Amino acid sequence: MDGYGMQNQIACIRRSLFDQGYLDEQFIQLEELQDDANPNFVQEIVTLFYTDSTRLIQNIELTLNSRPINFSKLDDYMHQFKGSSSSIGAKKVTSECAVFRQYCAAGNAEACIRNFQHIKQEHAILRKKLEFYFQMMGQAAVAQTR
Amino acid sequence: MTVEQIVSEGKDQFPIGMRVLAVDDDPTCLLLLGTLLRRCQYHVTTTSQAKTALKMLRENKNKFDLVISDVHMPDMDGFKLLEHVGLEMDLPVIMLSANGDTKLVMKGITHGACDYLLKPVRIEELQNIWQHVVRRKKKDRCNSGSKDKPHPDSGEAAGIGNVDNNGKLNKKRKDQNEDEDDERDENGHDNEDPSAQKKPRVVWSVELHRKFVAAVNQLGIDKAVPKKILELMNVEKLTRENVASHLQKFRLYLKRISCVANQQANMAAALGTADSAYLRMGSLNGLGNFHTLAGSDQLHNAAFRSFPPSGVLGRLNTPAGLGIRSLPSPGTIQLGHVQNSGNPTNDLSKLQSFVPGNHNTNILQGMPMSLELDRLQHNKSVGHIGELPTTDSTTVFPGSGSLVDARITGFSNNPLLGVTSNSLMLEGSSQQATSHTSVSAIGFQNGNALSDFTSIAPASNQLQDSKADSQGQASPINCNAGQIIRSAPQEWNAPRKDAPYQSHALINSSIPINSAMIQLGQCLDRNNSIFHRTTDLDSVGPLNFVDPLSIKHSEGDNYIMEPSVIEKEGYLMFQPRPHGSHVPDNTGSLKDLASAMMKQEDDFGCNGYSLRTSI
């Protein structure tokens, strides 16, 4: 029962992630890639994303804090950030990145800085949600084996 | 391309197992990409560094079928990687980017990408990427198919060398050589020779001979048995018998070379190349060819063919051939023998004797020389041979210095080299008998039967271009060589047409060349071809001593056993006047020379290989 209950819970969590726009169909692709040969693929790739993106965020911060701001460099970083976030289906993060790039292209430092805060927020929120999601899944798996 | 392999291995397998190299500096994307590709059942290799990717691609060009790369990478721009891959490996490349700007996409396509995908990439898109591989393979196949066409002549040409006039032979040779030149490495050439030839005879082209030598080397001369060699060579329509007889000649050649000493090592190398030259020589009709033979593998062939009986020698009958005959043995060696007598004149006579009729068409087999010789004979150069010895080597190639260098070692490369040196030798050598020797060696190369060539030739694959032969092997063949060379070059040069013999006759008497010959042969082979061709042998007539030096022996030096040697010897080989194509004197690479020579040889038509003239 617990197992089923948990499964339901997990399903709900998952659905809300999509409904609220945190995740998009790319995430489903990830899930589809997960199979017996690759049982933890989704978790692996998300973890990898977060490890890598932390580094990127730091670099962007530094660039934003330097004066004068190197927009081209910013654009490079953001390009990459956008690429990887879209690869895991982080919808909100990706769209914020797109906005950032527009400001960056315009040379709007202020807007960039502001926008970047949003990016960081979304990035953090999604992380928490996904962590919780994986945790539940792990527990459910354990519960099932009981 | 691998696809082909895959396809051939199991058509239904492909695209399963298609080998993809994925490059992306973003670890998340790379993991995703790799996983997606594996899901498509491709064989995936991933790397986050473009430089690493290039390295992997370079170390084994056949390791991958397709490359997928991100555009935006820190260590190297994706477009640059794209260019490199396209240029060096000619593999299909798919670009990936998070940025879908039309401009970028356009840039990707113009840089040669076969496709441009946007991140995040989806599995459906990846499931179809194999089409790019197939498409490209198909394109390649079409391209290569047409390339092989030109060869058909070669086989025939070679065989024909013996026949008819040098002119004809030369012509054929020329075609053959042209083809060969174009794709010297083309297997097609080899394959086509046997198949395209009307005659059942196998023409041991430079290329073929090179393969042969490579196979022998791989197996070890002791363990080299025809069957295994045949397997290793993997040439269509080549029979075990062909290989066996060729091997026999090769062995003789080697023996001779070892007698020569020093150059031995070179010879060996040359042999590989020389063979091809050797073959060429055969085609060279006439002396001129020999040069090429000498220079390039042909000489080897000639040498191996042991001229005498085998085709080349057959041709040798003619005085010109004679010279070559002596070559038959490991190439120049024969000549060497001849020369040993030291006097070119003597040699010449000896040479002549060699030629006895071997006319085996086989000469073509490897001995282009014979062809040449025949021509020579026809040309009446025969007479010259005897004369050659006297010709001052000086006439020979002024530039022959290169011949020496050409040292047959690799003659193949520098037909001229061999020749050149010879020629040089001839020029100055006449005076310096010793130097001549080198020349002689070289001289041989020129296709003369200079057995030396054979030794030298190996290397001279390039020389083969008959140029070497044409070099007129001026081989110092001490006279004889000269004669022979003349003939040789012609023959080998075959295409040259009558290998006017190429003057290789260098041998101008003065060249004691005997030993030198061998060397020269070696060098000559390389140079020979060069020599012969390149320079208008002006000297006298057929024997035009090609200015070996001019022959850019330097180019082919690879093989040249010691080009320097050759040069000295001055290739007595007169470079058959390069009619028309006058071998571009030392124009740059020997190869050019060789080709020039080859052409010239044709021109030379070995008229009477007047080796003597050049002398």
JSON list of N, CA and C in Angstrom, two decimals, chain A residues 59-61 63-64 66 68-82 95-116 119, chain B residues 72 99:
[
{"chain": "A", "resi": 59, "resn": "ASN", "atom": "N", "xyz": [30.88, 31.48, -13.19]},
{"chain": "A", "resi": 59, "resn": "ASN", "atom": "CA", "xyz": [31.58, 32.24, -14.22]},
{"chain": "A", "resi": 59, "resn": "ASN", "atom": "C", "xyz": [30.78, 33.45, -14.69]},
{"chain": "A", "resi": 60, "resn": "ILE", "atom": "N", "xyz": [29.50, 33.22, -14.82]},
{"chain": "A", "resi": 60, "resn": "ILE", "atom": "CA", "xyz": [28.65, 34.32, -15.26]},
{"chain": "A", "resi": 60, "resn": "ILE", "atom": "C", "xyz": [28.64, 35.42, -14.21]},
{"chain": "A", "resi": 61, "resn": "GLU", "atom": "N", "xyz": [28.59, 35.01, -13.00]},
{"chain": "A", "resi": 61, "resn": "GLU", "atom": "CA", "xyz": [28.60, 35.98, -11.91]},
{"chain": "A", "resi": 61, "resn": "GLU", "atom": "C", "xyz": [29.84, 36.85, -11.99]},
{"chain": "A", "resi": 63, "resn": "THR", "atom": "N", "xyz": [31.73, 37.41, -14.47]},
{"chain": "A", "resi": 63, "resn": "THR", "atom": "CA", "xyz": [31.73, 38.28, -15.65]},
{"chain": "A", "resi": 63, "resn": "THR", "atom": "C", "xyz": [30.80, 39.46, -15.45]},
{"chain": "A", "resi": 64, "resn": "LEU", "atom": "N", "xyz": [29.69, 39.20, -14.82]},
{"chain": "A", "resi": 64, "resn": "LEU", "atom": "CA", "xyz": [28.74, 40.27, -14.58]},
{"chain": "A", "resi": 64, "resn": "LEU", "atom": "C", "xyz": [29.29, 41.30, -13.59]},
{"chain": "A", "resi": 66, "resn": "SER", "atom": "N", "xyz": [32.42, 42.02, -13.21]},
{"chain": "A", "resi": 66, "resn": "SER", "atom": "CA", "xyz": [33.60, 42.74, -13.69]},
{"chain": "A", "resi": 66, "resn": "SER", "atom": "C", "xyz": [33.16, 43.98, -14.46]},
{"chain": "A", "resi": 68, "resn": "PRO", "atom": "N", "xyz": [34.69, 46.73, -17.36]},
{"chain": "A", "resi": 68, "resn": "PRO", "atom": "CA", "xyz": [33.38, 46.70, -18.02]},
{"chain": "A", "resi": 68, "resn": "PRO", "atom": "C", "xyz": [32.94, 45.26, -18.28]},
{"chain": "A", "resi": 69, "resn": "ILE", "atom": "N", "xyz": [31.69, 45.12, -18.44]},
{"chain": "A", "resi": 69, "resn": "ILE", "atom": "CA", "xyz": [31.14, 43.79, -18.65]},
{"chain": "A", "resi": 69, "resn": "ILE", "atom": "C", "xyz": [31.49, 43.29, -20.06]},
{"chain": "A", "resi": 70, "resn": "ASN", "atom": "N", "xyz": [31.95, 42.09, -20.08]},
{"chain": "A", "resi": 70, "resn": "ASN", "atom": "CA", "xyz": [32.29, 41.49, -21.36]},
{"chain": "A", "resi": 70, "resn": "ASN", "atom": "C", "xyz": [31.06, 40.74, -21.87]},
{"chain": "A", "resi": 71, "resn": "PHE", "atom": "N", "xyz": [30.33, 41.41, -22.69]},
{"chain": "A", "resi": 71, "resn": "PHE", "atom": "CA", "xyz": [29.06, 40.84, -23.14]},
{"chain": "A", "resi": 71, "resn": "PHE", "atom": "C", "xyz": [29.22, 39.61, -24.02]},
{"chain": "A", "resi": 72, "resn": "SER", "atom": "N", "xyz": [30.28, 39.66, -24.78]},
{"chain": "A", "resi": 72, "resn": "SER", "atom": "CA", "xyz": [30.46, 38.52, -25.67]},
{"chain": "A", "resi": 72, "resn": "SER", "atom": "C", "xyz": [30.75, 37.26, -24.87]},
{"chain": "A", "resi": 73, "resn": "LYS", "atom": "N", "xyz": [31.51, 37.46, -23.83]},
{"chain": "A", "resi": 73, "resn": "LYS", "atom": "CA", "xyz": [31.81, 36.31, -22.98]},
{"chain": "A", "resi": 73, "resn": "LYS", "atom": "C", "xyz": [30.55, 35.84, -22.28]},
{"chain": "A", "resi": 74, "resn": "LEU", "atom": "N", "xyz": [29.81, 36.81, -21.85]},
{"chain": "A", "resi": 74, "resn": "LEU", "atom": "CA", "xyz": [28.54, 36.49, -21.20]},
{"chain": "A", "resi": 74, "resn": "LEU", "atom": "C", "xyz": [27.66, 35.68, -22.13]},
{"chain": "A", "resi": 75, "resn": "ASP", "atom": "N", "xyz": [27.65, 36.12, -23.34]},
{"chain": "A", "resi": 75, "resn": "ASP", "atom": "CA", "xyz": [26.82, 35.42, -24.31]},
{"chain": "A", "resi": 75, "resn": "ASP", "atom": "C", "xyz": [27.27, 33.98, -24.50]},
{"chain": "A", "resi": 76, "resn": "ASP", "atom": "N", "xyz": [28.55, 33.82, -24.52]},
{"chain": "A", "resi": 76, "resn": "ASP", "atom": "CA", "xyz": [29.08, 32.47, -24.65]},
{"chain": "A", "resi": 76, "resn": "ASP", "atom": "C", "xyz": [28.63, 31.57, -23.52]},
{"chain": "A", "resi": 77, "resn": "TYR", "atom": "N", "xyz": [28.80, 32.09, -22.34]},
{"chain": "A", "resi": 77, "resn": "TYR", "atom": "CA", "xyz": [28.42, 31.29, -21.17]},
{"chain": "A", "resi": 77, "resn": "TYR", "atom": "C", "xyz": [26.95, 30.96, -21.19]},
{"chain": "A", "resi": 78, "resn": "MET", "atom": "N", "xyz": [26.21, 31.98, -21.48]},
{"chain": "A", "resi": 78, "resn": "MET", "atom": "CA", "xyz": [24.78, 31.80, -21.45]},
{"chain": "A", "resi": 78, "resn": "MET", "atom": "C", "xyz": [24.33, 30.84, -22.55]},
{"chain": "A", "resi": 79, "resn": "HIS", "atom": "N", "xyz": [25.00, 30.90, -23.64]},
{"chain": "A", "resi": 79, "resn": "HIS", "atom": "CA", "xyz": [24.69, 29.98, -24.74]},
{"chain": "A", "resi": 79, "resn": "HIS", "atom": "C", "xyz": [24.84, 28.54, -24.26]},
{"chain": "A", "resi": 80, "resn": "GLN", "atom": "N", "xyz": [25.91, 28.33, -23.57]},
{"chain": "A", "resi": 80, "resn": "GLN", "atom": "CA", "xyz": [26.14, 26.99, -23.09]},
{"chain": "A", "resi": 80, "resn": "GLN", "atom": "C", "xyz": [25.14, 26.60, -22.01]},
{"chain": "A", "resi": 81, "resn": "PHE", "atom": "N", "xyz": [24.90, 27.51, -21.17]},
{"chain": "A", "resi": 81, "resn": "PHE", "atom": "CA", "xyz": [23.97, 27.25, -20.10]},
{"chain": "A", "resi": 81, "resn": "PHE", "atom": "C", "xyz": [22.60, 26.90, -20.66]},
{"chain": "A", "resi": 82, "resn": "LYS", "atom": "N", "xyz": [22.23, 27.63, -21.60]},
{"chain": "A", "resi": 82, "resn": "LYS", "atom": "CA", "xyz": [20.94, 27.39, -22.24]},
{"chain": "A", "resi": 82, "resn": "LYS", "atom": "C", "xyz": [20.92, 26.03, -22.90]},
{"chain": "A", "resi": 95, "resn": "SER", "atom": "N", "xyz": [14.05, 29.31, -20.70]},
{"chain": "A", "resi": 95, "resn": "SER", "atom": "CA", "xyz": [13.43, 30.52, -21.23]},
{"chain": "A", "resi": 95, "resn": "SER", "atom": "C", "xyz": [14.03, 31.77, -20.62]},
{"chain": "A", "resi": 96, "resn": "GLU", "atom": "N", "xyz": [14.39, 31.69, -19.37]},
{"chain": "A", "resi": 96, "resn": "GLU", "atom": "CA", "xyz": [15.05, 32.84, -18.75]},
{"chain": "A", "resi": 96, "resn": "GLU", "atom": "C", "xyz": [16.39, 33.11, -19.42]},
{"chain": "A", "resi": 97, "resn": "CYS", "atom": "N", "xyz": [17.04, 32.07, -19.77]},
{"chain": "A", "resi": 97, "resn": "CYS", "atom": "CA", "xyz": [18.33, 32.22, -20.45]},
{"chain": "A", "resi": 97, "resn": "CYS", "atom": "C", "xyz": [18.15, 32.93, -21.78]},
{"chain": "A", "resi": 98, "resn": "ALA", "atom": "N", "xyz": [17.10, 32.60, -22.47]},
{"chain": "A", "resi": 98, "resn": "ALA", "atom": "CA", "xyz": [16.85, 33.22, -23.77]},
{"chain": "A", "resi": 98, "resn": "ALA", "atom": "C", "xyz": [16.66, 34.72, -23.60]},
{"chain": "A", "resi": 99, "resn": "VAL", "atom": "N", "xyz": [15.94, 35.06, -22.58]},
{"chain": "A", "resi": 99, "resn": "VAL", "atom": "CA", "xyz": [15.72, 36.48, -22.30]},
{"chain": "A", "resi": 99, "resn": "VAL", "atom": "C", "xyz": [17.05, 37.17, -22.01]},
{"chain": "A", "resi": 100, "resn": "PHE", "atom": "N", "xyz": [17.80, 36.51, -21.18]},
{"chain": "A", "resi": 100, "resn": "PHE", "atom": "CA", "xyz": [19.10, 37.06, -20.81]},
{"chain": "A", "resi": 100, "resn": "PHE", "atom": "C", "xyz": [19.92, 37.35, -22.05]},
{"chain": "A", "resi": 101, "resn": "ARG", "atom": "N", "xyz": [19.91, 36.44, -22.94]},
{"chain": "A", "resi": 101, "resn": "ARG", "atom": "CA", "xyz": [20.74, 36.61, -24.13]},
{"chain": "A", "resi": 101, "resn": "ARG", "atom": "C", "xyz": [20.29, 37.81, -24.95]},
{"chain": "A", "resi": 102, "resn": "GLN", "atom": "N", "xyz": [19.05, 38.05, -24.92]},
{"chain": "A", "resi": 102, "resn": "GLN", "atom": "CA", "xyz": [18.57, 39.22, -25.65]},
{"chain": "A", "resi": 102, "resn": "GLN", "atom": "C", "xyz": [19.10, 40.49, -25.02]},
{"chain": "A", "resi": 103, "resn": "TYR", "atom": "N", "xyz": [19.05, 40.54, -23.72]},
{"chain": "A", "resi": 103, "resn": "TYR", "atom": "CA", "xyz": [19.57, 41.72, -23.03]},
{"chain": "A", "resi": 103, "resn": "TYR", "atom": "C", "xyz": [21.05, 41.85, -23.25]},
{"chain": "A", "resi": 104, "resn": "CYS", "atom": "N", "xyz": [21.66, 40.74, -23.23]},
{"chain": "A", "resi": 104, "resn": "CYS", "atom": "CA", "xyz": [23.10, 40.70, -23.41]},
{"chain": "A", "resi": 104, "resn": "CYS", "atom": "C", "xyz": [23.48, 41.23, -24.78]},
{"chain": "A", "resi": 105, "resn": "ALA", "atom": "N", "xyz": [22.74, 40.79, -25.76]},
{"chain": "A", "resi": 105, "resn": "ALA", "atom": "CA", "xyz": [23.00, 41.24, -27.12]},
{"chain": "A", "resi": 105, "resn": "ALA", "atom": "C", "xyz": [22.80, 42.74, -27.23]},
{"chain": "A", "resi": 106, "resn": "ALA", "atom": "N", "xyz": [21.86, 43.24, -26.47]},
{"chain": "A", "resi": 106, "resn": "ALA", "atom": "CA", "xyz": [21.58, 44.67, -26.49]},
{"chain": "A", "resi": 106, "resn": "ALA", "atom": "C", "xyz": [22.59, 45.44, -25.66]},
{"chain": "A", "resi": 107, "resn": "GLY", "atom": "N", "xyz": [23.36, 44.71, -24.89]},
{"chain": "A", "resi": 107, "resn": "GLY", "atom": "CA", "xyz": [24.36, 45.38, -24.06]},
{"chain": "A", "resi": 107, "resn": "GLY", "atom": "C", "xyz": [23.74, 46.01, -22.82]},
{"chain": "A", "resi": 108, "resn": "ASN", "atom": "N", "xyz": [22.60, 45.50, -22.47]},
{"chain": "A", "resi": 108, "resn": "ASN", "atom": "CA", "xyz": [21.90, 46.06, -21.32]},
{"chain": "A", "resi": 108, "resn": "ASN", "atom": "C", "xyz": [22.38, 45.39, -20.03]},
{"chain": "A", "resi": 109, "resn": "ALA", "atom": "N", "xyz": [23.37, 45.95, -19.44]},
{"chain": "A", "resi": 109, "resn": "ALA", "atom": "CA", "xyz": [23.99, 45.34, -18.27]},
{"chain": "A", "resi": 109, "resn": "ALA", "atom": "C", "xyz": [23.00, 45.18, -17.13]},
{"chain": "A", "resi": 110, "resn": "GLU", "atom": "N", "xyz": [22.28, 46.20, -16.90]},
{"chain": "A", "resi": 110, "resn": "GLU", "atom": "CA", "xyz": [21.35, 46.17, -15.79]},
{"chain": "A", "resi": 110, "resn": "GLU", "atom": "C", "xyz": [20.33, 45.07, -15.95]},
{"chain": "A", "resi": 111, "resn": "ALA", "atom": "N", "xyz": [19.74, 45.04, -17.11]},
{"chain": "A", "resi": 111, "resn": "ALA", "atom": "CA", "xyz": [18.74, 44.02, -17.38]},
{"chain": "A", "resi": 111, "resn": "ALA", "atom": "C", "xyz": [19.37, 42.64, -17.26]},
{"chain": "A", "resi": 112, "resn": "CYS", "atom": "N", "xyz": [20.57, 42.54, -17.72]},
{"chain": "A", "resi": 112, "resn": "CYS", "atom": "CA", "xyz": [21.26, 41.26, -17.61]},
{"chain": "A", "resi": 112, "resn": "CYS", "atom": "C", "xyz": [21.41, 40.83, -16.17]},
{"chain": "A", "resi": 113, "resn": "ILE", "atom": "N", "xyz": [21.84, 41.75, -15.39]},
{"chain": "A", "resi": 113, "resn": "ILE", "atom": "CA", "xyz": [22.07, 41.42, -13.99]},
{"chain": "A", "resi": 113, "resn": "ILE", "atom": "C", "xyz": [20.77, 41.00, -13.31]},
{"chain": "A", "resi": 114, "resn": "ARG", "atom": "N", "xyz": [19.76, 41.76, -13.61]},
{"chain": "A", "resi": 114, "resn": "ARG", "atom": "CA", "xyz": [18.46, 41.46, -13.02]},
{"chain": "A", "resi": 114, "resn": "ARG", "atom": "C", "xyz": [17.99, 40.10, -13.48]},
{"chain": "A", "resi": 115, "resn": "ASN", "atom": "N", "xyz": [18.07, 39.91, -14.71]},
{"chain": "A", "resi": 115, "resn": "ASN", "atom": "CA", "xyz": [17.59, 38.66, -15.30]},
{"chain": "A", "resi": 115, "resn": "ASN", "atom": "C", "xyz": [18.35, 37.47, -14.77]},
{"chain": "A", "resi": 116, "resn": "PHE", "atom": "N", "xyz": [19.60, 37.71, -14.57]},
{"chain": "A", "resi": 116, "resn": "PHE", "atom": "CA", "xyz": [20.40, 36.62, -14.08]},
{"chain": "A", "resi": 116, "resn": "PHE", "atom": "C", "xyz": [19.93, 36.14, -12.72]},
{"chain": "A", "resi": 119, "resn": "ILE", "atom": "N", "xyz": [17.29, 33.77, -13.25]},
{"chain": "A", "resi": 119, "resn": "ILE", "atom": "CA", "xyz": [17.82, 32.49, -13.71]},
{"chain": "A", "resi": 119, "resn": "ILE", "atom": "C", "xyz": [18.30, 31.67, -12.53]},
{"chain": "B", "resi": 72, "resn": "HIS", "atom": "N", "xyz": [29.69, 25.34, -30.57]},
{"chain": "B", "resi": 72, "resn": "HIS", "atom": "CA", "xyz": [30.28, 26.24, -29.62]},
{"chain": "B", "resi": 72, "resn": "HIS", "atom": "C", "xyz": [31.17, 25.50, -28.64]},
{"chain": "B", "resi": 99, "resn": "ASN", "atom": "N", "xyz": [21.88, 27.22, -30.61]},
{"chain": "B", "resi": 99, "resn": "ASN", "atom": "CA", "xyz": [21.52, 28.42, -31.33]},
{"chain": "B", "resi": 99, "resn": "ASN", "atom": "C", "xyz": [21.08, 28.10, -32.75]}
]
